[in-house]
C-alpha positions as a printed Julia matrix, in Angstrom:
223×3 Matrix{Float64}:
 -60.9   -112.38  -124.68
 -58.21  -109.98  -123.46
 -54.8   -111.06  -122.13
 -52.61  -108.48  -120.41
 -48.87  -109.11  -120.06
 -47.57  -106.85  -117.29
 -43.96  -106.27  -116.29
 -41.14  -103.81  -115.84
 -39.31  -102.44  -118.85
 -36.94  -105.1   -120.15
 -38.74  -108.02  -118.49
 -39.56  -109.61  -121.85
 -43.3   -109.02  -121.96
 -43.35  -107.69  -125.54
 -41.33  -110.62  -126.9
 -43.62  -113.07  -125.14
 -46.66  -111.13  -126.32
 -45.58  -111.23  -129.95
 -45.07  -114.99  -129.74
 -48.43  -115.48  -128.02
 -50.17  -113.32  -130.62
 -48.68  -115.4   -133.42
 -49.82  -118.66  -131.85
 -53.32  -117.41  -131.11
 -53.84  -115.64  -134.42
 -52.89  -118.8   -136.33
 -56.04  -120.42  -134.91
 -58.23  -117.34  -134.42
 -57.5   -114.67  -137.06
 -59.5   -112.02  -135.18
 -56.63  -111.54  -132.73
 -54.54  -108.4   -132.39
 -51.43  -107.29  -130.51
 -51.57  -104.01  -128.59
 -48.21  -102.72  -127.34
 -48.04   -99.88  -124.85
 -44.99   -98.23  -126.42
 -46.45   -98.42  -129.92
 -49.71   -96.87  -128.76
 -47.71   -94.05  -127.15
 -45.98   -93.41  -130.47
 -49.23   -93.5   -132.46
 -50.75   -90.8   -130.28
 -47.53   -88.81  -130.01
 -47.29   -89.34  -126.26
 -43.59   -90.15  -126.3
 -42.13   -86.73  -127.05
 -42.08   -84.96  -123.7
 -40.76   -85.81  -120.22
 -44.27   -85.08  -118.94
 -45.52   -88.1   -120.88
 -43.58   -90.37  -118.53
 -44.68   -88.89  -115.21
 -47.28   -90.78  -113.18
 -49.96   -88.5   -114.62
 -48.75   -89.03  -118.18
 -48.58   -92.77  -117.66
 -52.18   -92.83  -116.43
 -53.3    -91.17  -119.66
 -51.7    -93.96  -121.67
 -52.99   -96.65  -119.28
 -56.58   -95.46  -119.65
 -56.15   -95.29  -123.41
 -54.92   -98.9   -123.51
 -57.76  -100.04  -121.27
 -60.37   -98.38  -123.48
 -58.74   -99.64  -126.68
 -58.84  -103.22  -125.41
 -62.49  -102.79  -124.36
 -63.38  -101.41  -127.8
 -61.78  -104.4   -129.53
 -63.3   -106.87  -127.06
 -66.81  -105.53  -127.74
 -66.25  -106.43  -131.4
 -65.29  -110.01  -130.46
 -61.64  -109.4   -131.31
 -59.09  -111.16  -129.11
 -56.37  -108.96  -127.65
 -52.83  -109.54  -126.39
 -51.77  -106.35  -124.63
 -48.19  -105.75  -123.44
 -47.81  -102.91  -120.99
 -46.07  -101.56  -117.94
 -49.12  -101.34  -115.7
 -48.71   -99.43  -112.42
 -52.39   -98.79  -111.67
 -54.13  -101.59  -109.73
 -57.47   -99.79  -110.07
 -57.31  -100.11  -113.85
 -56.34  -103.78  -113.55
 -59.43  -104.28  -111.36
 -61.63  -102.59  -113.98
 -60.38  -105.05  -116.59
 -61.92  -107.91  -114.63
 -65.36  -106.32  -114.57
 -65.32  -104.88  -118.1
 -63.87  -107.39  -120.55
 -65.79  -110.47  -121.65
 -62.89  -112.64  -120.46
 -59.68  -111.38  -118.91
 -56.42  -113.18  -118.15
 -53.56  -111.33  -116.48
 -49.93  -112.42  -116.67
 -47.17  -110.87  -114.58
 -43.73  -111.29  -116.19
 -41.62  -111.18  -113.05
 -37.97  -110.12  -113.2
 -36.28  -108.47  -110.19
 -35.06  -104.91  -110.66
 -31.47  -105.83  -109.85
 -31.46  -108.35  -112.72
 -32.92  -105.79  -115.11
 -30.45  -103.14  -113.96
 -27.53  -105.52  -114.51
 -28.68  -106.25  -118.07
 -30.0   -102.75  -118.82
 -30.35  -103.44  -122.55
 -32.1   -100.1   -123.11
 -29.75   -98.02  -120.97
 -32.74   -97.06  -118.82
 -31.93   -98.12  -115.29
 -28.28   -97.08  -114.94
 -28.87   -93.33  -115.32
 -32.01   -93.5   -113.16
 -30.24   -95.32  -110.33
 -27.44   -92.74  -110.54
 -29.96   -89.93  -110.17
 -29.35   -88.59  -113.69
 -32.85   -89.28  -115.02
 -36.31   -89.26  -113.5
 -39.69   -90.93  -113.85
 -38.41   -94.46  -114.35
 -40.79   -97.12  -113.1
 -39.11   -99.38  -110.57
 -36.67   -96.65  -109.52
 -38.33   -93.36  -108.59
 -41.83   -94.42  -109.65
 -43.15   -97.34  -107.66
 -44.08  -100.56  -109.43
 -46.81  -102.34  -107.44
 -46.78  -106.06  -108.16
 -50.11  -107.05  -109.71
 -52.05  -108.35  -106.68
 -54.35  -110.73  -108.55
 -52.35  -111.94  -111.54
 -53.81  -115.14  -112.97
 -50.31  -116.32  -113.83
 -46.79  -115.28  -112.82
 -43.91  -116.03  -115.2
 -40.48  -115.99  -113.57
 -38.33  -114.75  -116.43
 -35.35  -113.72  -114.31
 -33.04  -116.21  -116.02
 -33.82  -115.05  -119.56
 -32.93  -118.6   -120.56
 -36.21  -119.73  -122.1
 -37.37  -118.76  -125.57
 -40.34  -116.35  -125.71
 -42.29  -118.91  -127.74
 -41.99  -121.46  -124.96
 -43.18  -118.92  -122.4
 -46.03  -118.0   -124.73
 -47.04  -121.65  -124.98
 -47.23  -121.84  -121.2
 -49.5   -118.78  -121.14
 -51.68  -120.21  -123.9
 -52.11  -123.48  -122.06
 -52.96  -121.85  -118.74
 -55.41  -119.41  -120.37
 -57.11  -122.23  -122.26
 -56.41  -120.9   -125.74
 -57.08  -123.01  -128.8
 -53.51  -123.06  -130.1
 -53.41  -126.75  -130.94
 -52.45  -129.8   -128.86
 -49.15  -130.34  -130.67
 -47.95  -126.86  -129.85
 -49.18  -126.91  -126.28
 -47.56  -130.28  -125.6
 -44.18  -128.58  -125.94
 -44.74  -126.12  -123.09
 -42.0   -127.19  -120.66
 -43.31  -125.62  -117.51
 -44.74  -126.97  -114.28
 -47.22  -125.43  -111.92
 -45.51  -124.59  -108.64
 -48.6   -123.43  -106.82
 -52.34  -123.45  -107.36
 -54.18  -120.8   -105.4
 -57.32  -121.73  -103.56
 -60.62  -120.89  -105.14
 -59.63  -121.18  -108.8
 -63.31  -121.53  -109.71
 -64.34  -118.49  -107.67
 -66.4   -115.98  -109.64
 -64.81  -112.64  -110.41
 -66.56  -109.35  -109.71
 -69.29  -108.79  -112.25
 -70.14  -112.49  -112.42
 -67.14  -113.5   -114.52
 -65.09  -116.6   -113.83
 -61.28  -116.59  -113.76
 -59.55  -118.22  -116.71
 -57.1   -120.27  -114.65
 -55.74  -120.04  -111.13
 -53.18  -117.68  -109.67
 -50.15  -119.74  -110.67
 -46.41  -119.21  -110.87
 -44.71  -120.73  -113.88
 -40.99  -121.26  -113.52
 -38.92  -120.39  -116.56
 -36.4   -123.0   -115.43
 -38.97  -125.8   -115.08
 -38.48  -125.95  -111.29
 -41.12  -127.94  -109.53
 -41.36  -130.57  -112.29
 -40.34  -133.75  -110.45
 -39.63  -135.87  -113.52
 -38.14  -133.11  -115.65
 -40.53  -133.79  -118.49
 -42.68  -130.67  -118.24
 -46.38  -130.69  -119.03
 -47.71  -133.61  -121.04
């Protein structure tokens, strides 16, 4: 199975991915973490401004897609954290991988720019740097994400967010761990049992999980 965590730089996808990988690997050792930035560094695709243009980003996106497919064919589970701006590649994931679950870590650009932990957005918004996704490179919201995590408050631990993902994706991470996922489903999309292209079935509905627990009437979270 392959899980993609998609989001803008600074949204928290890598922290959540590391936590999810740890939970999953504790039950299924054949589980690996693939991080977009680390893959860039391994292949030396982080040394030139051209590497961060749309064309350069597509090279890395295809590489990540193929790497996940290679691991999946060997029955190795994958958690992949990436800034994905190519809906066509996301669509290919659904028809290529044995099972695919897509998570969009949603944080508005204005929140990210205000935090700007990496010093990325300020210079780009001032016109001093180029090729920053969300500023001068468009970031299309994933149109068919199986789960949307609202992480705009940055007030929930990555492990708790990872537990919510694990529960929704149906991972075998243990009932004790999953019982502590304090999140409520705000919306279940119609047709959650609808077959995906290629005859595959979605692993969960298109849901939004609130990092603040909104939508949980009794404040207790999931059982």
